[in-house]
mmCIF file of C-alpha atoms in Angstrom:
data_model
loop_
_atom_site.group_PDB
_atom_site.id
_atom_site.type_symbol
_atom_site.label_atom_id
_atom_site.label_comp_id
_atom_site.label_asym_id
_atom_site.label_seq_id
_atom_site.Cartn_x
_atom_site.Cartn_y
_atom_site.Cartn_z
ATOM 1 C CA MET A 1 0.166 -0.193 0.109
ATOM 2 C CA ARG A 2 1.392 3.705 -0.769
ATOM 3 C CA LEU A 3 -0.207 7.029 -0.084
ATOM 4 C CA LEU A 4 0.141 9.435 -2.466
ATOM 5 C CA LYS A 5 -1.169 11.796 -0.613
ATOM 6 C CA ASP A 6 -2.165 12.060 2.883
ATOM 7 C CA ALA A 7 -4.968 13.886 4.684
ATOM 8 C CA VAL A 8 -3.410 16.885 6.450
ATOM 9 C CA SER A 9 -6.043 16.666 9.610
ATOM 10 C CA LYS A 10 -7.264 14.243 10.464
ATOM 11 C CA SER A 11 -11.413 14.452 11.771
ATOM 12 C CA ALA A 12 -12.041 14.226 15.258
ATOM 13 C CA HIS A 13 -13.601 11.427 16.848
ATOM 14 C CA GLY A 14 -13.173 13.056 20.144
ATOM 15 C CA GLU A 15 -15.440 15.588 22.324
ATOM 16 C CA ASP A 16 -15.573 18.718 22.031
ATOM 17 C CA LEU A 17 -15.940 20.130 25.299
ATOM 18 C CA GLY A 18 -16.795 23.615 24.501
ATOM 19 C CA LEU A 19 -19.678 22.195 21.932
ATOM 20 C CA SER A 20 -20.763 19.845 24.397
ATOM 21 C CA SER A 21 -20.830 21.877 27.320
ATOM 22 C CA MET A 22 -22.409 24.673 24.708
ATOM 23 C CA VAL A 23 -25.405 22.456 24.190
ATOM 24 C CA ARG A 24 -25.657 21.016 27.292
ATOM 25 C CA GLY A 25 -26.758 24.724 28.251
ATOM 26 C CA ILE A 26 -28.936 25.024 25.450
ATOM 27 C CA LEU A 27 -31.184 21.294 26.412
ATOM 28 C CA ALA A 28 -31.491 22.454 30.162
ATOM 29 C CA ASP A 29 -32.764 25.817 29.222
ATOM 30 C CA VAL A 30 -35.459 24.367 26.855
ATOM 31 C CA ASN A 31 -35.741 21.775 29.678
ATOM 32 C CA ASP A 32 -36.635 24.465 32.651
ATOM 33 C CA ARG A 33 -38.177 27.434 30.575
ATOM 34 C CA GLY A 34 -40.056 25.215 27.386
ATOM 35 C CA GLU A 35 -41.530 27.337 24.585
ATOM 36 C CA GLU A 36 -40.043 30.526 26.292
ATOM 37 C CA ALA A 37 -36.051 29.210 25.597
ATOM 38 C CA VAL A 38 -36.800 27.868 22.301
ATOM 39 C CA ARG A 39 -38.831 30.901 21.742
ATOM 40 C CA GLU A 40 -35.240 33.429 22.111
ATOM 41 C CA LEU A 41 -32.541 30.863 21.108
ATOM 42 C CA SER A 42 -34.646 30.876 17.585
ATOM 43 C CA GLU A 43 -34.644 34.902 17.704
ATOM 44 C CA LYS A 44 -31.127 34.421 18.699
ATOM 45 C CA PHE A 45 -29.357 32.031 16.221
ATOM 46 C CA ASP A 46 -31.517 32.443 13.195
ATOM 47 C CA GLY A 47 -33.521 35.449 13.851
ATOM 48 C CA TRP A 48 -37.001 34.073 13.497
ATOM 49 C CA SER A 49 -39.310 33.984 16.017
ATOM 50 C CA PRO A 50 -43.016 33.953 13.972
ATOM 51 C CA GLU A 51 -46.366 33.652 16.149
ATOM 52 C CA SER A 52 -46.448 30.514 15.706
ATOM 53 C CA PHE A 53 -43.585 28.243 15.133
ATOM 54 C CA ARG A 54 -45.456 25.471 13.186
ATOM 55 C CA LEU A 55 -46.925 25.672 10.060
ATOM 56 C CA SER A 56 -50.929 25.685 9.137
ATOM 57 C CA ASP A 57 -52.606 23.802 6.662
ATOM 58 C CA GLU A 58 -53.613 26.726 4.705
ATOM 59 C CA GLN A 59 -50.139 28.286 5.049
ATOM 60 C CA ILE A 60 -48.484 24.828 4.354
ATOM 61 C CA GLY A 61 -51.013 24.816 1.159
ATOM 62 C CA GLU A 62 -49.962 28.322 -0.382
ATOM 63 C CA ILE A 63 -46.349 27.506 0.333
ATOM 64 C CA ILE A 64 -46.652 24.318 -2.038
ATOM 65 C CA ALA A 65 -48.637 26.511 -4.759
ATOM 66 C CA GLY A 66 -45.189 29.075 -4.907
ATOM 67 C CA VAL A 67 -43.197 26.201 -6.155
ATOM 68 C CA ASP A 68 -42.499 25.494 -9.314
ATOM 69 C CA PRO A 69 -44.903 22.181 -10.501
ATOM 70 C CA ARG A 70 -41.504 20.829 -12.448
ATOM 71 C CA THR A 71 -39.908 20.462 -8.836
ATOM 72 C CA ILE A 72 -43.139 19.318 -7.037
ATOM 73 C CA ASP A 73 -42.562 16.338 -9.977
ATOM 74 C CA ASP A 74 -39.799 15.868 -9.646
ATOM 75 C CA ILE A 75 -40.059 15.399 -6.183
ATOM 76 C CA LYS A 76 -42.638 13.328 -6.225
ATOM 77 C CA TRP A 77 -40.693 11.126 -8.621
ATOM 78 C CA ALA A 78 -38.027 11.119 -6.333
ATOM 79 C CA GLN A 79 -40.514 9.841 -2.709
ATOM 80 C CA SER A 80 -41.717 7.409 -5.334
ATOM 81 C CA GLN A 81 -38.489 5.566 -5.454
ATOM 82 C CA ILE A 82 -38.274 6.016 -1.812
ATOM 83 C CA ARG A 83 -41.885 4.732 -0.626
ATOM 84 C CA ASN A 84 -41.338 1.781 -2.884
ATOM 85 C CA PHE A 85 -38.058 0.644 -1.709
ATOM 86 C CA ALA A 86 -39.394 1.472 1.807
ATOM 87 C CA GLU A 87 -42.382 -1.123 1.408
ATOM 88 C CA ILE A 88 -40.299 -3.861 0.145
ATOM 89 C CA GLN A 89 -37.891 -3.432 3.181
ATOM 90 C CA ARG A 90 -40.915 -3.190 5.264
ATOM 91 C CA ALA A 91 -42.353 -6.309 3.563
ATOM 92 C CA SER A 92 -39.616 -8.004 4.344
ATOM 93 C CA MET A 93 -39.666 -7.962 8.376
ATOM 94 C CA THR A 94 -42.327 -10.614 9.120
ATOM 95 C CA ASP A 95 -43.871 -11.090 12.645
ATOM 96 C CA VAL A 96 -42.776 -14.483 13.838
ATOM 97 C CA GLU A 97 -45.119 -17.549 15.921
ATOM 98 C CA VAL A 98 -43.164 -20.631 16.521
ATOM 99 C CA GLU A 99 -44.112 -23.556 19.329
ATOM 100 C CA THR A 100 -40.599 -24.270 20.421
ATOM 101 C CA LEU A 101 -41.626 -27.196 22.688
ATOM 102 C CA PRO A 102 -45.294 -28.854 23.083
ATOM 103 C CA GLY A 103 -46.856 -26.237 24.481
ATOM 104 C CA VAL A 104 -45.061 -23.514 24.556
ATOM 105 C CA ILE A 105 -45.607 -20.350 21.922
ATOM 106 C CA LEU A 106 -43.045 -17.472 21.285
ATOM 107 C CA GLY A 107 -42.685 -14.998 19.123
ATOM 108 C CA HIS A 108 -42.246 -11.568 18.136
ATOM 109 C CA ARG A 109 -43.762 -8.700 16.332
ATOM 110 C CA HIS A 110 -42.765 -5.455 14.948
ATOM 111 C CA LEU A 111 -44.116 -2.543 16.344
ATOM 112 C CA PRO A 112 -43.848 0.826 15.064
ATOM 113 C CA VAL A 113 -42.390 3.647 17.060
ATOM 114 C CA GLU A 114 -45.504 6.117 17.568
ATOM 115 C CA ASN A 115 -44.168 9.695 17.921
ATOM 116 C CA VAL A 116 -41.311 10.812 15.935
ATOM 117 C CA GLY A 117 -39.639 13.839 15.508
ATOM 118 C CA CYS A 118 -37.465 14.190 11.807
ATOM 119 C CA TYR A 119 -34.879 17.455 11.311
ATOM 120 C CA VAL A 120 -34.124 18.244 7.623
ATOM 121 C CA PRO A 121 -31.069 20.282 7.574
ATOM 122 C CA GLY A 122 -31.088 24.353 6.055
ATOM 123 C CA GLY A 123 -28.525 26.387 5.273
ATOM 124 C CA LYS A 124 -26.004 27.192 2.450
ATOM 125 C CA PHE A 125 -27.281 23.579 1.157
ATOM 126 C CA PRO A 126 -30.588 22.937 2.272
ATOM 127 C CA MET A 127 -31.328 19.166 2.717
ATOM 128 C CA VAL A 128 -34.367 18.235 0.702
ATOM 129 C CA ALA A 129 -34.119 14.949 0.355
ATOM 130 C CA SER A 130 -33.854 14.208 3.813
ATOM 131 C CA ALA A 131 -37.753 14.825 3.884
ATOM 132 C CA HIS A 132 -37.873 12.106 1.874
ATOM 133 C CA MET A 133 -35.624 9.560 3.661
ATOM 134 C CA SER A 134 -36.794 10.897 7.472
ATOM 135 C CA VAL A 135 -40.714 11.757 6.972
ATOM 136 C CA LEU A 136 -41.478 9.196 4.060
ATOM 137 C CA THR A 137 -39.572 6.466 5.517
ATOM 138 C CA ALA A 138 -41.382 6.537 8.897
ATOM 139 C CA LYS A 139 -44.717 7.027 7.814
ATOM 140 C CA VAL A 140 -44.099 3.394 5.973
ATOM 141 C CA ALA A 141 -43.000 1.880 9.093
ATOM 142 C CA GLY A 142 -46.271 2.597 10.555
ATOM 143 C CA CYS A 143 -45.478 5.514 12.764
ATOM 144 C CA ALA A 144 -48.811 7.240 14.310
ATOM 145 C CA ARG A 145 -47.312 10.808 14.119
ATOM 146 C CA VAL A 146 -44.148 11.887 12.069
ATOM 147 C CA ILE A 147 -43.690 15.470 12.684
ATOM 148 C CA ALA A 148 -40.786 17.389 10.778
ATOM 149 C CA CYS A 149 -38.483 20.666 11.509
ATOM 150 C CA THR A 150 -35.851 22.889 9.187
ATOM 151 C CA PRO A 151 -35.138 26.115 9.859
ATOM 152 C CA PRO A 152 -35.737 29.159 8.030
ATOM 153 C CA ILE A 153 -33.043 30.440 5.717
ATOM 154 C CA ASN A 154 -32.392 33.809 6.114
ATOM 155 C CA GLY A 155 -35.173 34.777 7.526
ATOM 156 C CA GLU A 156 -37.202 32.522 4.710
ATOM 157 C CA VAL A 157 -39.110 29.604 4.107
ATOM 158 C CA PRO A 158 -37.467 27.028 2.427
ATOM 159 C CA ALA A 159 -40.439 26.262 0.247
ATOM 160 C CA GLU A 160 -38.971 23.091 -1.242
ATOM 161 C CA THR A 161 -38.132 21.404 2.003
ATOM 162 C CA VAL A 162 -41.435 22.118 3.668
ATOM 163 C CA THR A 163 -43.469 20.790 0.153
ATOM 164 C CA ALA A 164 -41.452 17.692 0.635
ATOM 165 C CA MET A 165 -42.003 17.542 4.180
ATOM 166 C CA ALA A 166 -45.936 17.483 3.040
ATOM 167 C CA LEU A 167 -45.778 15.360 0.281
ATOM 168 C CA ALA A 168 -43.756 13.064 2.796
ATOM 169 C CA GLY A 169 -46.678 12.835 4.860
ATOM 170 C CA ALA A 170 -45.870 15.178 7.745
ATOM 171 C CA ASP A 171 -48.666 15.101 10.188
ATOM 172 C CA GLU A 172 -47.269 18.183 11.968
ATOM 173 C CA ILE A 173 -43.959 21.161 10.170
ATOM 174 C CA TYR A 174 -42.150 23.552 12.043
ATOM 175 C CA LEU A 175 -40.106 26.404 10.917
ATOM 176 C CA LEU A 176 -37.637 25.532 14.074
ATOM 177 C CA GLY A 177 -33.731 24.641 13.742
ATOM 178 C CA GLY A 178 -30.591 23.542 15.325
ATOM 179 C CA ILE A 179 -30.397 22.445 19.009
ATOM 180 C CA GLN A 180 -33.492 24.201 20.090
ATOM 181 C CA ALA A 181 -35.541 22.311 17.568
ATOM 182 C CA LEU A 182 -34.557 19.371 18.881
ATOM 183 C CA ALA A 183 -34.979 20.033 22.226
ATOM 184 C CA ALA A 184 -38.594 21.166 21.639
ATOM 185 C CA MET A 185 -39.099 17.667 20.167
ATOM 186 C CA ALA A 186 -37.706 15.792 22.947
ATOM 187 C CA TYR A 187 -38.888 17.821 25.527
ATOM 188 C CA GLY A 188 -42.613 18.633 24.082
ATOM 189 C CA ALA A 189 -41.797 22.579 23.993
ATOM 190 C CA GLY A 190 -44.710 24.200 22.199
ATOM 191 C CA MET A 191 -45.401 20.795 20.911
ATOM 192 C CA ALA A 192 -46.036 17.224 22.162
ATOM 193 C CA PRO A 193 -43.320 15.454 23.211
ATOM 194 C CA VAL A 194 -41.743 12.644 20.705
ATOM 195 C CA ASP A 195 -40.127 9.261 21.157
ATOM 196 C CA MET A 196 -37.674 9.370 18.527
ATOM 197 C CA ILE A 197 -35.364 11.927 16.906
ATOM 198 C CA VAL A 198 -33.889 11.098 13.363
ATOM 199 C CA GLY A 199 -32.139 13.317 10.647
ATOM 200 C CA PRO A 200 -28.894 14.523 9.777
ATOM 201 C CA GLY A 201 -27.254 18.267 10.894
ATOM 202 C CA ASN A 202 -24.591 19.623 11.589
ATOM 203 C CA ALA A 203 -21.785 19.477 15.063
ATOM 204 C CA TYR A 204 -24.342 21.318 16.999
ATOM 205 C CA VAL A 205 -27.171 19.225 15.753
ATOM 206 C CA ALA A 206 -24.839 15.822 16.279
ATOM 207 C CA GLU A 207 -24.223 16.727 19.439
ATOM 208 C CA ALA A 208 -27.979 17.512 20.437
ATOM 209 C CA LYS A 209 -28.999 13.852 19.476
ATOM 210 C CA ARG A 210 -25.966 12.413 21.897
ATOM 211 C CA GLN A 211 -26.873 13.817 24.702
ATOM 212 C CA LEU A 212 -30.757 13.625 24.335
ATOM 213 C CA TYR A 213 -30.233 9.498 23.379
ATOM 214 C CA GLY A 214 -32.204 8.198 26.133
ATOM 215 C CA ARG A 215 -34.404 11.005 26.613
ATOM 216 C CA VAL A 216 -35.169 10.128 23.317
ATOM 217 C CA GLY A 217 -34.703 7.297 20.809
ATOM 218 C CA ILE A 218 -32.641 8.380 18.029
ATOM 219 C CA ASP A 219 -31.371 7.076 14.031
ATOM 220 C CA LEU A 220 -27.682 7.315 14.356
ATOM 221 C CA LEU A 221 -24.800 10.237 15.153
ATOM 222 C CA ALA A 222 -23.655 11.886 11.741
ATOM 223 C CA GLY A 223 -20.457 13.389 11.505
ATOM 224 C CA PRO A 224 -19.308 15.206 8.947
ATOM 225 C CA THR A 225 -20.144 13.089 5.113
ATOM 226 C CA GLU A 226 -17.863 10.509 3.798
ATOM 227 C CA THR A 227 -16.842 9.078 0.889
ATOM 228 C CA LEU A 228 -14.237 6.241 -0.490
ATOM 229 C CA ILE A 229 -13.591 5.326 -4.195
ATOM 230 C CA ILE A 230 -12.431 1.931 -4.754
ATOM 231 C CA ALA A 231 -11.260 2.208 -8.138
ATOM 232 C CA ASP A 232 -8.774 0.364 -11.094
ATOM 233 C CA ASP A 233 -8.158 1.467 -15.213
ATOM 234 C CA THR A 234 -11.332 1.007 -16.208
ATOM 235 C CA VAL A 235 -12.303 4.332 -15.052
ATOM 236 C CA ASP A 236 -10.869 7.231 -15.987
ATOM 237 C CA ALA A 237 -9.665 10.233 -13.814
ATOM 238 C CA GLU A 238 -12.317 12.970 -14.616
ATOM 239 C CA MET A 239 -15.448 10.369 -13.458
ATOM 240 C CA CYS A 240 -12.961 9.826 -10.113
ATOM 241 C CA ALA A 241 -12.500 13.653 -9.529
ATOM 242 C CA THR A 242 -16.149 14.148 -10.356
ATOM 243 C CA ASP A 243 -17.170 11.448 -7.550
ATOM 244 C CA LEU A 244 -14.809 12.910 -4.787
ATOM 245 C CA LEU A 245 -15.725 16.381 -5.100
ATOM 246 C CA GLY A 246 -19.140 16.047 -5.546
ATOM 247 C CA GLN A 247 -19.230 14.794 -2.014
ATOM 248 C CA ALA A 248 -16.618 16.561 -0.796
ATOM 249 C CA GLU A 249 -18.382 19.743 -1.372
ATOM 250 C CA HIS A 250 -21.480 18.905 1.517
ATOM 251 C CA GLY A 251 -18.570 20.234 3.559
ATOM 252 C CA PRO A 252 -14.856 21.250 4.440
ATOM 253 C CA THR A 253 -14.300 18.849 6.932
ATOM 254 C CA SER A 254 -16.137 15.687 4.649
ATOM 255 C CA PRO A 255 -12.848 13.428 3.938
ATOM 256 C CA ALA A 256 -13.300 12.170 0.309
ATOM 257 C CA ILE A 257 -10.694 9.211 -0.479
ATOM 258 C CA LEU A 258 -9.354 7.249 -3.408
ATOM 259 C CA LEU A 259 -8.796 3.786 -2.992
ATOM 260 C CA THR A 260 -7.009 2.261 -6.645
ATOM 261 C CA THR A 261 -4.763 -0.871 -8.081
ATOM 262 C CA SER A 262 -3.335 1.898 -10.653
ATOM 263 C CA GLU A 263 -0.734 4.927 -9.713
ATOM 264 C CA GLU A 264 -1.752 6.199 -13.242
ATOM 265 C CA LEU A 265 -5.036 6.675 -12.281
ATOM 266 C CA ALA A 266 -3.876 7.680 -9.137
ATOM 267 C CA ARG A 267 -1.850 11.087 -10.148
ATOM 268 C CA ALA A 268 -4.615 11.393 -12.798
ATOM 269 C CA THR A 269 -6.920 12.009 -10.347
ATOM 270 C CA ILE A 270 -5.038 14.539 -8.260
ATOM 271 C CA VAL A 271 -4.480 16.870 -11.393
ATOM 272 C CA GLU A 272 -8.388 16.363 -12.471
ATOM 273 C CA VAL A 273 -9.252 17.243 -8.748
ATOM 274 C CA ASP A 274 -7.102 20.868 -9.520
ATOM 275 C CA ARG A 275 -8.515 21.325 -12.373
ATOM 276 C CA GLN A 276 -11.957 20.480 -11.518
ATOM 277 C CA LEU A 277 -11.793 22.759 -8.859
ATOM 278 C CA GLU A 278 -11.326 25.991 -11.043
ATOM 279 C CA ARG A 279 -14.460 25.783 -12.392
ATOM 280 C CA LEU A 280 -16.740 23.934 -9.320
ATOM 281 C CA ARG A 281 -18.624 26.641 -7.774
ATOM 282 C CA THR A 282 -18.636 25.121 -4.518
ATOM 283 C CA SER A 283 -15.195 24.907 -4.254
ATOM 284 C CA ASP A 284 -14.610 27.062 -0.950
ATOM 285 C CA THR A 285 -16.179 24.110 0.905
ATOM 286 C CA ALA A 286 -15.059 21.506 -1.231
ATOM 287 C CA GLY A 287 -11.433 22.508 -1.942
ATOM 288 C CA PRO A 288 -10.430 22.348 2.095
ATOM 289 C CA ALA A 289 -12.436 19.427 2.303
ATOM 290 C CA TRP A 290 -9.906 18.187 -0.125
ATOM 291 C CA ARG A 291 -6.951 19.805 1.113
ATOM 292 C CA ASP A 292 -6.941 19.250 4.440
ATOM 293 C CA HIS A 293 -8.862 15.368 4.425
ATOM 294 C CA GLY A 294 -8.397 13.956 1.098
ATOM 295 C CA ARG A 295 -6.384 11.535 0.511
ATOM 296 C CA VAL A 296 -5.299 8.894 -2.525
ATOM 297 C CA ILE A 297 -4.133 5.196 -1.568
ATOM 298 C CA VAL A 298 -2.609 2.675 -4.106
ATOM 299 C CA CYS A 299 -3.054 -0.841 -3.423
ATOM 300 C CA ASP A 300 -1.345 -4.017 -4.413
ATOM 301 C CA ASP A 301 -4.629 -5.525 -5.879
ATOM 302 C CA ASN A 302 -8.235 -6.207 -5.021
ATOM 303 C CA ALA A 303 -7.870 -8.333 -2.307
ATOM 304 C CA GLU A 304 -5.689 -5.385 -0.280
ATOM 305 C CA MET A 305 -7.591 -2.814 -1.782
ATOM 306 C CA LEU A 306 -10.997 -4.683 0.288
ATOM 307 C CA GLN A 307 -8.901 -4.595 3.312
ATOM 308 C CA VAL A 308 -8.344 -1.504 3.758
ATOM 309 C CA ALA A 309 -12.027 -0.511 2.356
ATOM 310 C CA ASP A 310 -13.302 -2.859 5.437
ATOM 311 C CA GLN A 311 -10.736 -1.130 7.979
ATOM 312 C CA ILE A 312 -11.291 2.862 6.612
ATOM 313 C CA ALA A 313 -15.063 1.737 7.043
ATOM 314 C CA SER A 314 -16.700 4.897 4.811
ATOM 315 C CA GLU A 315 -20.743 6.339 4.941
ATOM 316 C CA HIS A 316 -20.561 5.805 1.386
ATOM 317 C CA VAL A 317 -18.547 3.430 -1.064
ATOM 318 C CA GLN A 318 -17.954 3.870 -5.003
ATOM 319 C CA VAL A 319 -17.056 0.294 -6.847
ATOM 320 C CA MET A 320 -15.619 0.641 -10.358
ATOM 321 C CA THR A 321 -13.383 -2.100 -10.850
ATOM 322 C CA ASN A 322 -12.561 -4.911 -13.332
ATOM 323 C CA ASP A 323 -14.650 -6.795 -10.159
ATOM 324 C CA ASP A 324 -17.268 -5.151 -8.379
ATOM 325 C CA GLN A 325 -18.727 -7.973 -7.453
ATOM 326 C CA PHE A 326 -16.108 -9.301 -5.277
ATOM 327 C CA PHE A 327 -16.583 -6.170 -3.073
ATOM 328 C CA ALA A 328 -20.173 -6.294 -3.480
ATOM 329 C CA GLU A 329 -19.763 -9.925 -1.757
ATOM 330 C CA ASN A 330 -17.145 -9.390 0.167
ATOM 331 C CA MET A 331 -16.947 -6.204 1.900
ATOM 332 C CA ARG A 332 -18.295 -5.584 5.220
ATOM 333 C CA ASN A 333 -18.077 -2.352 6.710
ATOM 334 C CA TYR A 334 -19.517 0.630 4.935
ATOM 335 C CA GLY A 335 -22.665 2.356 5.263
ATOM 336 C CA ALA A 336 -24.141 2.387 1.039
ATOM 337 C CA LEU A 337 -22.205 0.047 -1.862
ATOM 338 C CA PHE A 338 -22.362 2.215 -5.268
ATOM 339 C CA LEU A 339 -22.206 -0.245 -7.815
ATOM 340 C CA GLY A 340 -20.362 0.134 -11.228
ATOM 341 C CA PRO A 341 -19.536 3.380 -13.099
ATOM 342 C CA ARG A 342 -22.945 3.812 -13.772
ATOM 343 C CA THR A 343 -24.280 4.596 -10.771
ATOM 344 C CA ASN A 344 -23.073 7.199 -8.248
ATOM 345 C CA VAL A 345 -23.170 7.996 -4.764
ATOM 346 C CA ALA A 346 -25.441 11.495 -5.543
ATOM 347 C CA TYR A 347 -28.551 8.678 -6.929
ATOM 348 C CA GLY A 348 -28.625 7.227 -3.228
ATOM 349 C CA ASP A 349 -28.601 10.763 -1.869
ATOM 350 C CA LYS A 350 -31.432 12.308 -3.950
ATOM 351 C CA ALA A 351 -33.368 10.110 -5.599
ATOM 352 C CA ILE A 352 -33.126 5.845 -6.467
ATOM 353 C CA GLY A 353 -34.603 4.845 -3.698
ATOM 354 C CA THR A 354 -32.068 4.098 -0.412
ATOM 355 C CA ASN A 355 -31.690 5.948 2.217
ATOM 356 C CA HIS A 356 -29.418 8.480 2.118
ATOM 357 C CA THR A 357 -29.073 9.043 6.447
ATOM 358 C CA LEU A 358 -25.716 6.548 6.986
ATOM 359 C CA PRO A 359 -22.965 5.474 9.810
ATOM 360 C CA THR A 360 -19.964 8.075 9.334
ATOM 361 C CA GLN A 361 -16.425 8.041 11.474
ATOM 362 C CA GLY A 362 -16.372 3.988 11.674
ATOM 363 C CA ALA A 363 -19.734 3.267 13.114
ATOM 364 C CA ALA A 364 -20.204 1.376 10.205
ATOM 365 C CA ARG A 365 -18.289 -1.721 11.908
ATOM 366 C CA TYR A 366 -21.511 -1.939 13.968
ATOM 367 C CA THR A 367 -24.247 0.039 12.483
ATOM 368 C CA GLY A 368 -26.459 0.418 8.973
ATOM 369 C CA GLY A 369 -27.959 3.903 7.983
ATOM 370 C CA LEU A 370 -31.687 5.105 8.501
ATOM 371 C CA TRP A 371 -34.084 2.980 7.084
ATOM 372 C CA VAL A 372 -38.093 1.304 7.959
ATOM 373 C CA GLY A 373 -36.375 -0.669 10.526
ATOM 374 C CA LYS A 374 -35.319 2.070 12.365
ATOM 375 C CA PHE A 375 -38.665 2.758 12.975
ATOM 376 C CA LEU A 376 -39.603 -0.505 14.147
ATOM 377 C CA LYS A 377 -39.614 -2.343 17.366
ATOM 378 C CA THR A 378 -39.250 -5.484 17.444
ATOM 379 C CA CYS A 379 -41.058 -7.132 20.355
ATOM 380 C CA THR A 380 -41.210 -10.815 21.798
ATOM 381 C CA TYR A 381 -44.209 -12.463 23.805
ATOM 382 C CA GLN A 382 -44.586 -16.053 24.990
ATOM 383 C CA ARG A 383 -47.054 -18.301 25.630
ATOM 384 C CA VAL A 384 -47.638 -21.553 27.317
ATOM 385 C CA GLU A 385 -50.718 -23.394 26.938
ATOM 386 C CA SER A 386 -50.188 -26.791 28.890
ATOM 387 C CA ASP A 387 -49.626 -27.682 32.222
ATOM 388 C CA SER A 388 -46.738 -29.922 31.474
ATOM 389 C CA ALA A 389 -45.345 -27.188 29.884
ATOM 390 C CA SER A 390 -45.678 -24.585 32.198
ATOM 391 C CA ALA A 391 -43.936 -27.534 34.387
ATOM 392 C CA LEU A 392 -41.089 -28.636 32.676
ATOM 393 C CA VAL A 393 -39.995 -24.846 32.079
ATOM 394 C CA GLY A 394 -40.463 -24.795 35.629
ATOM 395 C CA GLU A 395 -38.313 -27.309 36.771
ATOM 396 C CA TYR A 396 -35.403 -25.959 34.754
ATOM 397 C CA CYS A 397 -35.922 -22.530 35.471
ATOM 398 C CA SER A 398 -36.041 -23.123 38.972
ATOM 399 C CA ARG A 399 -32.884 -24.987 39.554
ATOM 400 C CA LEU A 400 -31.341 -21.641 37.103
ATOM 401 C CA CYS A 401 -32.029 -19.299 39.582
ATOM 402 C CA ALA A 402 -31.343 -21.451 42.183
ATOM 403 C CA ILE A 403 -27.597 -21.007 40.792
ATOM 404 C CA GLU A 404 -27.534 -17.330 40.549
ATOM 405 C CA ASN A 405 -29.258 -17.044 44.094
ATOM 406 C CA PHE A 406 -32.483 -15.314 43.306
ATOM 407 C CA ASP A 407 -35.291 -16.844 45.474
ATOM 408 C CA GLY A 408 -37.785 -14.402 44.603
ATOM 409 C CA HIS A 409 -37.462 -15.978 40.472
ATOM 410 C CA LYS A 410 -37.131 -19.191 41.545
ATOM 411 C CA ALA A 411 -40.431 -19.180 43.735
ATOM 412 C CA GLN A 412 -42.066 -18.085 40.428
ATOM 413 C CA ALA A 413 -40.916 -20.921 38.650
ATOM 414 C CA ASP A 414 -41.974 -23.138 41.820
ATOM 415 C CA ILE A 415 -45.482 -22.213 42.359
ATOM 416 C CA ARG A 416 -46.306 -23.176 38.572
ATOM 417 C CA VAL A 417 -44.668 -26.567 39.209
ATOM 418 C CA GLU A 418 -46.584 -26.998 41.820
ATOM 419 C CA ARG A 419 -49.827 -26.323 40.500
ATOM 420 C CA TYR A 420 -49.584 -27.398 37.342
ATOM 421 C CA GLY A 421 -47.001 -30.478 37.885
ATOM 422 C CA ALA A 422 -49.255 -32.382 40.016
ATOM 423 C CA SER A 423 -51.878 -31.779 37.012
ATOM 424 C CA ALA A 424 -49.265 -33.088 34.245
#
C-alpha cells in the first residue's frame, strides 16, 4: 500500500468539550423554560420568532402553490422511488410465532414507534431529500405521528423543503432549526413530545442528539459526509475526480478518499481534482475538504483494496473496478455501496430509492443507516398453553435461578411446578 496523498487533518472522533457544554446548557434551558427558551434561541440563532413555529394547513398550501410544478413533480418522483423500496423493506420484516416445545409458544412483533420527530437541515445546502428519507420512511413503517422541523434560511421559508415534508406525509411541520428544534421535540416545548428523533445535521445537532439519547431514541450519530472510491484502470480520472468532489462539497471537513490499484489513475485524479476545483461553484467547501481530508491510496490488488476499505468503513463506497461483484460479496464495513460507473453517491442521496442517512466516523463497523426497520421495535412475547409445558420449563428455571441466588425468581417457577406439575 502506497500513500500518494494523505489528509492534512484527521477527522475528530473525540468530544469537543466546549461544544458539548454549550449544547448541554441550551438543552437544560429548554427543559426548564420550555417554549419561551425555544423562542429566544430561535431569535438569537436564526432571527426567527413567528407567532407560531408550526405551519398551518393553509400556510403549507400557500407555500406549495408557490413552488415550480416541475420541482413538485421531481420531488414526487423521488419520493415514489424511496416509498417503493421502503415498502419492500417493510414487507421483508415479518412477525414470527412458533411452538418451540409442545405447549410453548414464542413470537415477536414489529411495532412502529408512535411519535417521531424528523430534523431536516437548512443553511447553505438545504437538504430537501432528507424529508423523503426520514418523514416518508417513518410513515411507511406505520408511525402514528411524524413531525418535521427545518430552519428558516435567512429569514425565509424554505419552500421546497416544506413541500417535500408535506408530500412525504408529515403530520406537523415546524419552521424551527438547530439545537432548539431537537430540544423542543424531545421535551415537548410548544408541541407534544416525540419518542424518537432522526435526521442529519451539523455538529451542534449531532451533539444534541447524543445528549438527548435515552430521553428519546435516535437513528444514529452522523458526522461529516464521507466518500470512498474504489477504482482501477477500467475508469478514468475525470469520473473519479467528479465523484470525489461531488461529496467533498458537503463541507470543509468531509473526507474524500481514492483507493486504487492504478498509480497512473491515482496521479491523474489528483491533477483532475485541481482542474475541476477551478470551475466548481462549491469549491469554497470542496477545496478545503480535499486539501485537508482528501487521501489517495495505491494498493497492489483487489484483495488489498478490500482490506483497506473495510478498515476505513466509509459512509459511501463507490466501486468502479474490473470485478465490482467481488466487493459487493466481500465488503463488510460500509454505509452504502454504489456498484459500477453507471451509479454514484448522488443517486443514493437524492432519488434512487435507498436511504441517505448513513453511519460515519467508523460507525459502519457496527451499524447500518436509517431505514424502515429503525422505526420499528421488535418485541417478543411468550405463551405457555399446557400444564405439562409450564411444569417442564419451571423445573429447569427453578434450578437455574438457584444458581444465581434469586429466590424470588425461583419462587415464580416453583409455584407453577407445584400447581401445574401435579396435573401434568
